[in-house]
Amino acid sequence: MTLNGKTKPRRRKHATRAGSAGSPKPTSHSRTSSHSSQTGNVDSEAEESETEPRSKRIAQAIANVDLTELKKLARTGAGLQTIRNRRRAWPLLLNFRSLTESLWEEGRENEDEDEEAAHPDESQVALDVVRTSLPKSTEYRKDEAATKKRQEQLGTVVCSVLRKYRWLGYYQGFHELALTFLCVFGSERPATEAAKMVALFFVRDAMSSNLDNVLVQLRLLYVVLRVVSPEVHALLSELDVPPFFAISWVLTWFAHDIDSFDDICRIYDFLIVSPPLQVVYMAAALIKRNEAAVLGCDRDFAIVHTTLSQLPRTVDGSGGNQWRHIIADSYCLERDYPATKLQHMGTCHLPKLSVVNSFEATWRRLDPAQPRPFVGLVPILNGCHPLVSEPEPAAGARAADGSNRRTGANRMAKVIDLTNTAQKARDLALQHRWPLLIATVASATMAMYAWMLVQQFQMPP
């Protein structure tokens, strides 16, 4: 009895030890998933299987202003989960206070009067706002009074952005971007700040005098499809289907094509911590996930175009987990085919001051501790959009005014070009596994150009 009584505890103790000896397996798995995420293979399920709850990790990252952890949480799994978390996290991720409220354009006079003046596009804003309805969500009532109030607030948000940066042009769809921020924050001021940052650093190409640069981005979508889904690319080329089916995806970040507000917020979690071209990679990942449906339809132009344009609603009706996989796939695509490489692959290049090519050289310079005007990042030429080619002025007018601004814009373009060249050299060195010395030299060169970026723009007013 006594011997057996001692044996049983030993067996239990041995079983406990066996359990503890087996415990490193989850740790090994988590390390493996972490390593695979660094190489481009994002495993959201491994992320969710961690012992610490995601909500607690989000709260800690916000409290500690840990942007690295917060970006990781926004990219993977369920994202930031709740509207309450997003109200606290999105201002950090969008660098709300990184731009100064001082004069944004050199030589402006009567700023207060000009800022109150109506923007030329406000008539179109009013028409679009009237047609806007609240998103389908249990948190927002669909009564007429609430809808009218939100519409008035939405008009204020959009017009505030346009009046602050008068060289921006409104496009149909920007109000849907602003509506998402308004519904999340619940008030006009933070929604205006979020819309302002997205307009300047993410969708600026669409707010030019035309959509030429947006069309180039859509052409880059076909470059991605040529790699990830050759059969779909061949079908679209055979039927000569233009990429216009994805224009609302790019311009509204899928908000126009998805009914579930939770899915819209999940997509926005991801896109605000990603480069501006990320929505194009998401479009490619969406088509790749549904290539069987595209290839299975009749080989007719209208049918294929309709099938493609309705893909977001198809995913929307199948549950939010599919968007997690699409987000993970698009993250891998962006890592494998960054914007500079993609433009060379497709021989369709965006301007140097495009939001896509200037993002790395401008976004990293934002510092809430030392805010600066946007003109210090991307110069405004005589109140014009930085992507619009300014007509050559007369010799006397150029000598008297405009020469410094033109020089500043050219200098900015050169520095951005040098920065992209250094980044491309580093990517090529790592891709082809050249000796570590070459990769180190490329990284040092990129750091040198980053220093030049700061020094070159300490120009006299």
CSV table of C-alpha atoms in Angstrom, one decimal:
chain,number,residue,atom,x,y,z
A,1,MET,CA,0.0,0.0,0.0
A,2,THR,CA,2.8,2.4,1.0
A,3,LEU,CA,4.9,1.5,-2.0
A,4,ASN,CA,1.9,1.8,-4.3
A,5,GLY,CA,1.1,5.1,-2.6
A,6,LYS,CA,4.6,6.4,-3.4
A,7,THR,CA,4.5,5.1,-6.9
A,8,LYS,CA,1.4,6.9,-7.9
A,9,PRO,CA,2.7,10.4,-7.0
A,10,ARG,CA,5.9,9.6,-8.9
A,11,ARG,CA,3.9,8.7,-12.0
A,12,ARG,CA,2.0,12.0,-11.6
A,13,LYS,CA,5.2,13.8,-11.2
A,14,HIS,CA,6.7,12.1,-14.2
A,15,ALA,CA,3.7,13.0,-16.2
A,16,THR,CA,4.0,16.6,-15.1
A,17,ARG,CA,7.7,16.6,-16.1
A,18,ALA,CA,6.7,15.0,-19.5
A,19,GLY,CA,4.2,17.8,-19.9
A,20,SER,CA,6.8,20.4,-19.1
A,21,ALA,CA,9.3,18.8,-21.4
A,22,GLY,CA,6.8,19.0,-24.1
A,23,SER,CA,6.0,22.6,-23.4
A,24,PRO,CA,8.8,24.0,-25.6
A,25,LYS,CA,6.9,22.8,-28.7
A,26,PRO,CA,4.5,25.7,-28.7
A,27,THR,CA,7.4,28.0,-28.1
A,28,SER,CA,9.2,26.5,-31.1
A,29,HIS,CA,6.1,26.9,-33.1
A,30,SER,CA,5.8,30.5,-32.2
A,31,ARG,CA,9.4,31.2,-33.1
A,32,THR,CA,8.9,29.4,-36.4
A,33,SER,CA,5.8,31.5,-37.2
A,34,SER,CA,7.6,34.6,-36.2
A,35,HIS,CA,10.5,33.7,-38.5
A,36,SER,CA,8.1,33.0,-41.3
A,37,SER,CA,6.4,36.3,-40.9
A,38,GLN,CA,9.8,38.0,-41.3
A,39,THR,CA,10.4,36.2,-44.5
A,40,GLY,CA,7.0,37.2,-45.8
A,41,ASN,CA,4.8,34.3,-44.7
A,42,VAL,CA,2.3,35.8,-42.3
A,43,ASP,CA,0.5,33.2,-40.2
A,44,SER,CA,-2.4,34.9,-38.5
A,45,GLU,CA,-3.6,31.7,-36.8
A,46,ALA,CA,-0.3,31.4,-35.0
A,47,GLU,CA,-0.7,35.0,-34.0
A,48,GLU,CA,-4.0,34.2,-32.4
A,49,SER,CA,-2.8,31.1,-30.6
A,50,GLU,CA,-0.5,33.1,-28.3
A,51,THR,CA,-1.2,32.8,-24.6
A,52,GLU,CA,-1.6,36.6,-24.0
A,53,PRO,CA,-5.0,37.9,-25.2
A,54,ARG,CA,-4.9,40.2,-28.2
A,55,SER,CA,-7.0,42.8,-26.5
A,56,LYS,CA,-4.4,43.0,-23.6
A,57,ARG,CA,-1.6,43.3,-26.1
A,58,ILE,CA,-3.4,46.1,-27.9
A,59,ALA,CA,-4.0,48.0,-24.7
A,60,GLN,CA,-0.4,47.7,-23.6
A,61,ALA,CA,0.9,48.8,-27.0
A,62,ILE,CA,-1.3,51.9,-26.9
A,63,ALA,CA,-0.4,52.7,-23.3
A,64,ASN,CA,3.4,52.4,-24.1
A,65,VAL,CA,3.1,54.0,-27.5
A,66,ASP,CA,4.8,51.0,-28.9
A,67,LEU,CA,4.2,51.6,-32.6
A,68,THR,CA,6.1,48.5,-33.7
A,69,GLU,CA,3.8,46.2,-31.8
A,70,LEU,CA,0.8,48.2,-32.7
A,71,LYS,CA,1.6,48.0,-36.4
A,72,LYS,CA,2.1,44.2,-36.1
A,73,LEU,CA,-1.3,43.8,-34.4
A,74,ALA,CA,-2.9,46.0,-37.1
A,75,ARG,CA,-1.4,43.8,-39.9
A,76,THR,CA,-2.2,40.4,-38.5
A,77,GLY,CA,-5.2,38.4,-37.2
A,78,ALA,CA,-8.3,40.3,-36.2
A,79,GLY,CA,-6.5,43.7,-36.3
A,80,LEU,CA,-7.4,46.2,-33.6
A,81,GLN,CA,-10.7,44.4,-33.0
A,82,THR,CA,-12.9,47.2,-31.6
A,83,ILE,CA,-13.9,50.8,-32.4
A,84,ARG,CA,-12.7,51.8,-28.9
A,85,ASN,CA,-9.2,50.5,-29.6
A,86,ARG,CA,-9.2,52.2,-33.0
A,87,ARG,CA,-10.1,55.6,-31.5
A,88,ARG,CA,-7.0,55.4,-29.4
A,89,ALA,CA,-4.6,53.6,-31.9
A,90,TRP,CA,-5.4,55.3,-35.3
A,91,PRO,CA,-4.2,58.8,-34.1
A,92,LEU,CA,-0.8,57.2,-33.2
A,93,LEU,CA,-0.5,55.2,-36.4
A,94,LEU,CA,-1.5,58.2,-38.6
A,95,ASN,CA,0.8,60.7,-36.9
A,96,PHE,CA,-1.9,63.2,-36.2
A,97,ARG,CA,0.4,65.9,-34.7
A,98,SER,CA,3.3,65.5,-37.1
A,99,LEU,CA,2.3,68.5,-39.3
A,100,THR,CA,2.4,72.0,-38.0
A,101,GLU,CA,-0.7,74.3,-38.3
A,102,SER,CA,1.5,77.2,-39.4
A,103,LEU,CA,1.6,78.5,-43.0
A,104,TRP,CA,1.7,75.5,-45.3
A,105,GLU,CA,2.6,77.6,-48.4
A,106,GLU,CA,5.3,80.2,-48.6
A,107,GLY,CA,4.1,83.7,-49.3
A,108,ARG,CA,0.4,83.2,-48.4
A,109,GLU,CA,-1.4,86.3,-47.1
A,110,ASN,CA,-4.7,86.6,-45.4
A,111,GLU,CA,-4.6,82.9,-44.5
A,112,ASP,CA,-7.7,83.0,-42.2
A,113,GLU,CA,-9.8,84.6,-44.9
A,114,ASP,CA,-8.5,82.2,-47.6
A,115,GLU,CA,-9.1,79.2,-45.4
A,116,GLU,CA,-12.8,80.2,-44.9
A,117,ALA,CA,-13.3,80.6,-48.6
A,118,ALA,CA,-15.2,77.8,-50.3
A,119,HIS,CA,-13.2,75.2,-52.3
A,120,PRO,CA,-14.2,74.9,-56.0
A,121,ASP,CA,-15.1,71.3,-55.5
A,122,GLU,CA,-17.5,71.8,-52.6
A,123,SER,CA,-20.6,71.7,-54.9
A,124,GLN,CA,-19.7,68.1,-55.9
A,125,VAL,CA,-19.0,67.3,-52.2
A,126,ALA,CA,-22.5,68.4,-51.3
A,127,LEU,CA,-24.0,66.2,-54.0
A,128,ASP,CA,-22.1,63.1,-52.9
A,129,VAL,CA,-22.7,63.7,-49.2
A,130,VAL,CA,-26.5,63.7,-49.7
A,131,ARG,CA,-26.3,60.3,-51.4
A,132,THR,CA,-24.3,58.9,-48.5
A,133,SER,CA,-25.8,56.5,-46.0
A,134,LEU,CA,-24.4,55.2,-42.7
A,135,PRO,CA,-22.6,51.9,-42.9
A,136,LYS,CA,-24.5,48.7,-41.9
A,137,SER,CA,-23.5,48.2,-38.3
A,138,THR,CA,-25.2,47.5,-35.1
A,139,GLU,CA,-23.5,50.5,-33.5
A,140,TYR,CA,-25.2,53.0,-35.8
A,141,ARG,CA,-28.9,53.5,-36.0
A,142,LYS,CA,-30.4,53.9,-39.5
A,143,ASP,CA,-33.0,56.5,-38.5
A,144,GLU,CA,-33.3,59.7,-40.6
A,145,ALA,CA,-32.1,62.1,-38.0
A,146,ALA,CA,-28.8,60.2,-37.4
A,147,THR,CA,-28.2,59.9,-41.1
A,148,LYS,CA,-28.8,63.7,-41.7
A,149,LYS,CA,-26.5,64.6,-38.8
A,150,ARG,CA,-23.7,62.3,-40.1
A,151,GLN,CA,-24.1,63.8,-43.6
A,152,GLU,CA,-23.6,67.3,-42.2
A,153,GLN,CA,-20.6,66.2,-40.2
A,154,LEU,CA,-19.2,64.4,-43.3
A,155,GLY,CA,-19.5,67.5,-45.4
A,156,THR,CA,-17.7,69.5,-42.8
A,157,VAL,CA,-14.8,67.0,-42.6
A,158,VAL,CA,-14.3,66.8,-46.4
A,159,CYS,CA,-14.5,70.6,-46.9
A,160,SER,CA,-12.2,71.2,-44.0
A,161,VAL,CA,-9.5,69.1,-45.6
A,162,LEU,CA,-10.0,70.8,-49.0
A,163,ARG,CA,-10.0,74.3,-47.5
A,164,LYS,CA,-6.8,73.6,-45.5
A,165,TYR,CA,-5.0,72.3,-48.6
A,166,ARG,CA,-6.6,74.1,-51.4
A,167,TRP,CA,-4.3,72.5,-54.1
A,168,LEU,CA,-5.9,69.2,-53.4
A,169,GLY,CA,-8.8,68.2,-55.7
A,170,TYR,CA,-11.8,66.2,-54.6
A,171,TYR,CA,-12.6,62.9,-56.2
A,172,GLN,CA,-15.8,60.9,-55.9
A,173,GLY,CA,-15.1,58.3,-53.3
A,174,PHE,CA,-13.0,60.4,-50.9
A,175,HIS,CA,-16.1,61.1,-48.9
A,176,GLU,CA,-16.4,57.4,-48.2
A,177,LEU,CA,-12.9,57.3,-46.9
A,178,ALA,CA,-13.8,60.2,-44.6
A,179,LEU,CA,-17.1,58.6,-43.6
A,180,THR,CA,-15.2,55.6,-42.2
A,181,PHE,CA,-13.0,57.8,-40.0
A,182,LEU,CA,-16.1,59.8,-38.9
A,183,CYS,CA,-18.0,56.7,-37.9
A,184,VAL,CA,-15.0,55.4,-35.9
A,185,PHE,CA,-14.1,58.6,-34.1
A,186,GLY,CA,-17.7,59.9,-33.7
A,187,SER,CA,-16.7,63.6,-34.0
A,188,GLU,CA,-15.5,65.9,-36.7
A,189,ARG,CA,-12.1,67.0,-35.4
A,190,PRO,CA,-10.3,63.7,-35.2
A,191,ALA,CA,-12.0,62.5,-38.4
A,192,THR,CA,-10.7,65.6,-40.2
A,193,GLU,CA,-7.2,64.9,-38.9
A,194,ALA,CA,-7.3,61.3,-40.1
A,195,ALA,CA,-8.7,62.3,-43.5
A,196,LYS,CA,-6.1,65.0,-43.8
A,197,MET,CA,-3.2,62.5,-43.3
A,198,VAL,CA,-4.7,60.0,-45.6
A,199,ALA,CA,-5.2,62.6,-48.3
A,200,LEU,CA,-1.7,63.9,-48.1
A,201,PHE,CA,0.3,60.7,-47.7
A,202,PHE,CA,-1.9,57.8,-49.1
A,203,VAL,CA,-4.3,59.0,-51.8
A,204,ARG,CA,-2.7,62.2,-53.0
A,205,ASP,CA,-2.3,60.9,-56.5
A,206,ALA,CA,-6.1,60.6,-56.8
A,207,MET,CA,-6.5,64.3,-55.6
A,208,SER,CA,-4.6,65.7,-58.5
A,209,SER,CA,-6.2,67.5,-61.5
A,210,ASN,CA,-6.6,64.1,-63.2
A,211,LEU,CA,-6.5,60.4,-62.4
A,212,ASP,CA,-3.5,59.5,-64.6
A,213,ASN,CA,-1.4,58.3,-61.7
A,214,VAL,CA,-4.3,56.2,-60.4
A,215,LEU,CA,-4.5,54.5,-63.8
A,216,VAL,CA,-0.8,53.7,-63.6
A,217,GLN,CA,-1.4,52.1,-60.2
A,218,LEU,CA,-4.2,50.0,-61.8
A,219,ARG,CA,-1.8,48.9,-64.5
A,220,LEU,CA,0.6,47.8,-61.8
A,221,LEU,CA,-2.3,45.5,-60.6
A,222,TYR,CA,-2.0,43.6,-63.8
A,223,VAL,CA,1.8,43.4,-63.3
A,224,VAL,CA,1.1,41.6,-60.0
A,225,LEU,CA,-1.5,39.4,-61.6
A,226,ARG,CA,0.9,38.4,-64.3
A,227,VAL,CA,3.1,36.8,-61.6
A,228,VAL,CA,0.6,35.4,-59.0
A,229,SER,CA,-2.2,34.4,-61.4
A,230,PRO,CA,-1.0,34.0,-65.0
A,231,GLU,CA,-4.2,32.4,-66.1
A,232,VAL,CA,-6.4,35.3,-65.0
A,233,HIS,CA,-3.9,37.7,-66.5
A,234,ALA,CA,-4.1,35.8,-69.8
A,235,LEU,CA,-7.9,35.9,-69.7
A,236,LEU,CA,-8.0,39.6,-69.0
A,237,SER,CA,-5.5,40.3,-71.8
A,238,GLU,CA,-7.3,38.1,-74.3
A,239,LEU,CA,-10.6,39.9,-73.6
A,240,ASP,CA,-8.9,43.3,-73.4
A,241,VAL,CA,-10.5,44.0,-70.0
A,242,PRO,CA,-9.2,47.2,-68.5
A,243,PRO,CA,-8.6,47.4,-64.8
A,244,PHE,CA,-11.4,49.8,-64.2
A,245,PHE,CA,-13.3,47.2,-62.2
A,246,ALA,CA,-10.8,47.9,-59.3
A,247,ILE,CA,-10.9,51.7,-59.4
A,248,SER,CA,-13.4,51.9,-56.5
A,249,TRP,CA,-11.3,49.5,-54.5
A,250,VAL,CA,-8.3,51.8,-54.8
A,251,LEU,CA,-10.1,55.1,-54.4
A,252,THR,CA,-12.2,54.1,-51.3
A,253,TRP,CA,-10.1,51.3,-49.8
A,254,PHE,CA,-13.0,48.9,-50.5
A,255,ALA,CA,-15.4,50.9,-48.4
A,256,HIS,CA,-17.7,51.4,-51.5
A,257,ASP,CA,-17.8,47.7,-52.2
A,258,ILE,CA,-18.2,46.2,-48.8
A,259,ASP,CA,-21.4,46.3,-46.6
A,260,SER,CA,-19.9,45.0,-43.3
A,261,PHE,CA,-18.5,47.9,-41.3
A,262,ASP,CA,-16.4,45.5,-39.2
A,263,ASP,CA,-14.6,44.3,-42.4
A,264,ILE,CA,-14.1,47.9,-43.6
A,265,CYS,CA,-12.4,48.8,-40.3
A,266,ARG,CA,-10.3,45.6,-40.4
A,267,ILE,CA,-9.0,46.6,-43.9
A,268,TYR,CA,-8.3,50.2,-42.7
A,269,ASP,CA,-6.3,48.8,-39.8
A,270,PHE,CA,-4.1,47.2,-42.3
A,271,LEU,CA,-3.9,50.0,-44.9
A,272,ILE,CA,-3.0,52.8,-42.6
A,273,VAL,CA,0.2,51.0,-41.5
A,274,SER,CA,1.1,50.0,-45.1
A,275,PRO,CA,2.6,51.8,-48.1
A,276,PRO,CA,0.1,53.7,-50.4
A,277,LEU,CA,0.2,51.0,-53.1
A,278,GLN,CA,-0.8,48.2,-50.6
A,279,VAL,CA,-4.4,48.5,-51.7
A,280,VAL,CA,-3.3,47.3,-55.2
A,281,TYR,CA,-1.6,44.3,-53.7
A,282,MET,CA,-4.9,43.6,-51.8
A,283,ALA,CA,-6.8,43.7,-55.1
A,284,ALA,CA,-4.4,41.2,-56.6
A,285,ALA,CA,-4.7,38.9,-53.5
A,286,LEU,CA,-8.5,39.2,-53.7
A,287,ILE,CA,-8.5,38.1,-57.4
A,288,LYS,CA,-6.0,35.3,-56.7
A,289,ARG,CA,-8.2,33.9,-53.9
A,290,ASN,CA,-11.2,33.9,-56.3
A,291,GLU,CA,-9.4,33.0,-59.5
A,292,ALA,CA,-11.6,29.8,-59.8
A,293,ALA,CA,-14.7,31.9,-60.0
A,294,VAL,CA,-13.2,34.3,-62.5
A,295,LEU,CA,-11.9,31.5,-64.8
A,296,GLY,CA,-15.1,29.6,-64.4
A,297,CYS,CA,-17.3,32.3,-65.9
A,298,ASP,CA,-18.2,32.7,-69.5
A,299,ARG,CA,-15.4,34.2,-71.6
A,300,ASP,CA,-17.3,37.4,-72.3
A,301,PHE,CA,-16.0,40.9,-71.6
A,302,ALA,CA,-19.1,42.1,-69.7
A,303,ILE,CA,-19.5,38.9,-67.7
A,304,VAL,CA,-15.8,38.9,-66.6
A,305,HIS,CA,-15.9,42.6,-65.8
A,306,THR,CA,-19.0,42.2,-63.7
A,307,THR,CA,-17.6,39.1,-61.9
A,308,LEU,CA,-14.5,40.9,-61.0
A,309,SER,CA,-16.3,44.1,-59.8
A,310,GLN,CA,-18.5,42.0,-57.5
A,311,LEU,CA,-15.7,40.0,-55.8
A,312,PRO,CA,-15.5,42.2,-52.6
A,313,ARG,CA,-19.2,41.6,-52.0
A,314,THR,CA,-18.8,37.9,-52.5
A,315,VAL,CA,-16.0,37.8,-49.9
A,316,ASP,CA,-18.0,40.1,-47.7
A,317,GLY,CA,-20.9,37.6,-47.6
A,318,SER,CA,-18.7,34.6,-46.8
A,319,GLY,CA,-17.4,35.9,-43.4
A,320,GLY,CA,-14.6,38.1,-42.2
A,321,ASN,CA,-11.9,35.4,-41.9
A,322,GLN,CA,-11.4,35.5,-45.7
A,323,TRP,CA,-10.3,39.1,-45.5
A,324,ARG,CA,-7.6,38.1,-42.9
A,325,HIS,CA,-6.2,35.7,-45.5
A,326,ILE,CA,-6.4,38.3,-48.2
A,327,ILE,CA,-4.6,40.8,-46.0
A,328,ALA,CA,-1.9,38.2,-45.2
A,329,ASP,CA,-1.4,37.4,-48.9
A,330,SER,CA,-1.2,41.0,-49.9
A,331,TYR,CA,1.4,41.7,-47.2
A,332,CYS,CA,3.6,38.9,-48.6
A,333,LEU,CA,3.1,40.3,-52.1
A,334,GLU,CA,4.3,43.7,-51.1
A,335,ARG,CA,7.4,42.3,-49.5
A,336,ASP,CA,8.2,40.2,-52.5
A,337,TYR,CA,7.4,42.8,-55.1
A,338,PRO,CA,7.9,46.3,-53.6
A,339,ALA,CA,6.7,49.4,-55.5
A,340,THR,CA,10.0,50.3,-57.1
A,341,LYS,CA,10.6,46.7,-58.3
A,342,LEU,CA,7.0,46.4,-59.6
A,343,GLN,CA,7.3,49.6,-61.7
A,344,HIS,CA,10.5,48.2,-63.3
A,345,MET,CA,8.8,44.9,-64.0
A,346,GLY,CA,5.9,46.5,-65.7
A,347,THR,CA,7.8,49.3,-67.4
A,348,CYS,CA,5.1,51.7,-66.1
A,349,HIS,CA,6.6,54.3,-63.9
A,350,LEU,CA,4.9,56.8,-61.6
A,351,PRO,CA,6.4,60.3,-61.2
A,352,LYS,CA,9.1,60.8,-58.6
A,353,LEU,CA,6.8,63.0,-56.5
A,354,SER,CA,4.0,60.5,-56.7
A,355,VAL,CA,2.7,59.4,-53.3
A,356,VAL,CA,3.9,55.9,-54.0
A,357,ASN,CA,7.5,56.9,-54.8
A,358,SER,CA,7.8,59.7,-52.2
A,359,PHE,CA,6.2,57.8,-49.3
A,360,GLU,CA,9.3,56.4,-47.7
A,361,ALA,CA,11.2,59.8,-48.1
A,362,THR,CA,8.3,61.8,-46.5
A,363,TRP,CA,6.5,59.5,-44.0
A,364,ARG,CA,9.6,58.7,-42.1
A,365,ARG,CA,10.4,62.3,-41.5
A,366,LEU,CA,7.1,62.9,-39.6
A,367,ASP,CA,7.8,63.6,-36.0
A,368,PRO,CA,5.0,64.7,-33.6
A,369,ALA,CA,7.7,66.2,-31.3
A,370,GLN,CA,8.9,68.5,-34.1
A,371,PRO,CA,6.0,69.1,-36.5
A,372,ARG,CA,6.6,70.7,-39.8
A,373,PRO,CA,4.5,72.0,-42.7
A,374,PHE,CA,3.7,69.7,-45.5
A,375,VAL,CA,5.5,72.0,-48.0
A,376,GLY,CA,8.7,71.1,-46.2
A,377,LEU,CA,8.1,67.5,-47.3
A,378,VAL,CA,6.8,67.9,-50.8
A,379,PRO,CA,7.1,71.4,-52.2
A,380,ILE,CA,4.0,73.1,-53.6
A,381,LEU,CA,4.7,75.0,-56.8
A,382,ASN,CA,2.8,78.3,-56.9
A,383,GLY,CA,-0.2,76.7,-55.1
A,384,CYS,CA,-0.3,73.8,-57.6
A,385,HIS,CA,-0.4,70.1,-56.9
A,386,PRO,CA,3.2,68.7,-56.7
A,387,LEU,CA,2.4,66.2,-59.4
A,388,VAL,CA,1.1,68.8,-61.9
A,389,SER,CA,3.7,70.0,-64.4
A,390,GLU,CA,3.8,73.7,-64.1
A,391,PRO,CA,3.9,75.6,-67.4
A,392,GLU,CA,7.2,77.4,-68.0
A,393,PRO,CA,6.8,81.0,-66.9
A,394,ALA,CA,8.2,84.0,-68.6
A,395,ALA,CA,11.9,84.8,-68.0
A,396,GLY,CA,11.2,87.9,-66.0
A,397,ALA,CA,8.5,86.3,-63.9
A,398,ARG,CA,10.7,83.3,-63.2
A,399,ALA,CA,13.6,85.5,-62.1
A,400,ALA,CA,11.4,87.6,-59.8
A,401,ASP,CA,9.4,84.7,-58.3
A,402,GLY,CA,9.2,81.0,-58.6
A,403,SER,CA,12.9,80.2,-59.1
A,404,ASN,CA,13.4,79.1,-55.5
A,405,ARG,CA,10.3,77.0,-55.5
A,406,ARG,CA,11.3,75.3,-58.7
A,407,THR,CA,14.7,74.6,-57.4
A,408,GLY,CA,13.2,73.2,-54.2
A,409,ALA,CA,11.0,70.8,-56.1
A,410,ASN,CA,13.8,69.7,-58.4
A,411,ARG,CA,16.0,69.1,-55.3
A,412,MET,CA,13.2,67.1,-53.6
A,413,ALA,CA,12.8,65.0,-56.7
A,414,LYS,CA,16.5,64.3,-56.9
A,415,VAL,CA,16.7,63.3,-53.3
A,416,ILE,CA,13.7,61.0,-53.6
A,417,ASP,CA,15.3,59.4,-56.7
A,418,LEU,CA,18.5,58.8,-54.8
A,419,THR,CA,16.6,57.3,-51.9
A,420,ASN,CA,14.7,54.9,-54.1
A,421,THR,CA,17.9,54.0,-55.9
A,422,ALA,CA,19.6,53.1,-52.7
A,423,GLN,CA,16.6,51.1,-51.5
A,424,LYS,CA,16.5,49.2,-54.8
A,425,ALA,CA,20.2,48.4,-54.6
A,426,ARG,CA,19.7,47.0,-51.1
A,427,ASP,CA,16.7,44.9,-52.2
A,428,LEU,CA,18.7,43.5,-55.1
A,429,ALA,CA,21.6,42.6,-52.9
A,430,LEU,CA,19.4,40.7,-50.5
A,431,GLN,CA,17.3,39.1,-53.3
A,432,HIS,CA,20.3,37.7,-55.1
A,433,ARG,CA,22.1,36.8,-51.9
A,434,TRP,CA,25.2,38.8,-52.8
A,435,PRO,CA,28.0,38.9,-50.3
A,436,LEU,CA,27.1,40.6,-47.0
A,437,LEU,CA,29.6,43.3,-47.7
A,438,ILE,CA,27.6,44.6,-50.7
A,439,ALA,CA,24.4,44.6,-48.7
A,440,THR,CA,26.1,46.5,-46.0
A,441,VAL,CA,27.4,49.1,-48.4
A,442,ALA,CA,24.0,49.5,-50.0
A,443,SER,CA,22.5,50.0,-46.5
A,444,ALA,CA,25.1,52.6,-45.7
A,445,THR,CA,24.5,54.4,-48.9
A,446,MET,CA,20.8,54.5,-48.1
A,447,ALA,CA,21.6,56.0,-44.7
A,448,MET,CA,23.8,58.6,-46.4
A,449,TYR,CA,21.0,59.6,-48.7
A,450,ALA,CA,18.6,59.9,-45.8
A,451,TRP,CA,21.1,62.3,-44.2
A,452,MET,CA,21.2,64.3,-47.4
A,453,LEU,CA,17.4,64.4,-47.4
A,454,VAL,CA,17.5,66.3,-44.1
A,455,GLN,CA,20.4,68.6,-45.2
A,456,GLN,CA,19.2,69.5,-48.6
A,457,PHE,CA,15.9,71.0,-47.5
A,458,GLN,CA,17.3,73.5,-45.0
A,459,MET,CA,16.7,76.1,-47.6
A,460,PRO,CA,16.3,79.9,-47.0
A,461,PRO,CA,12.7,81.1,-47.2
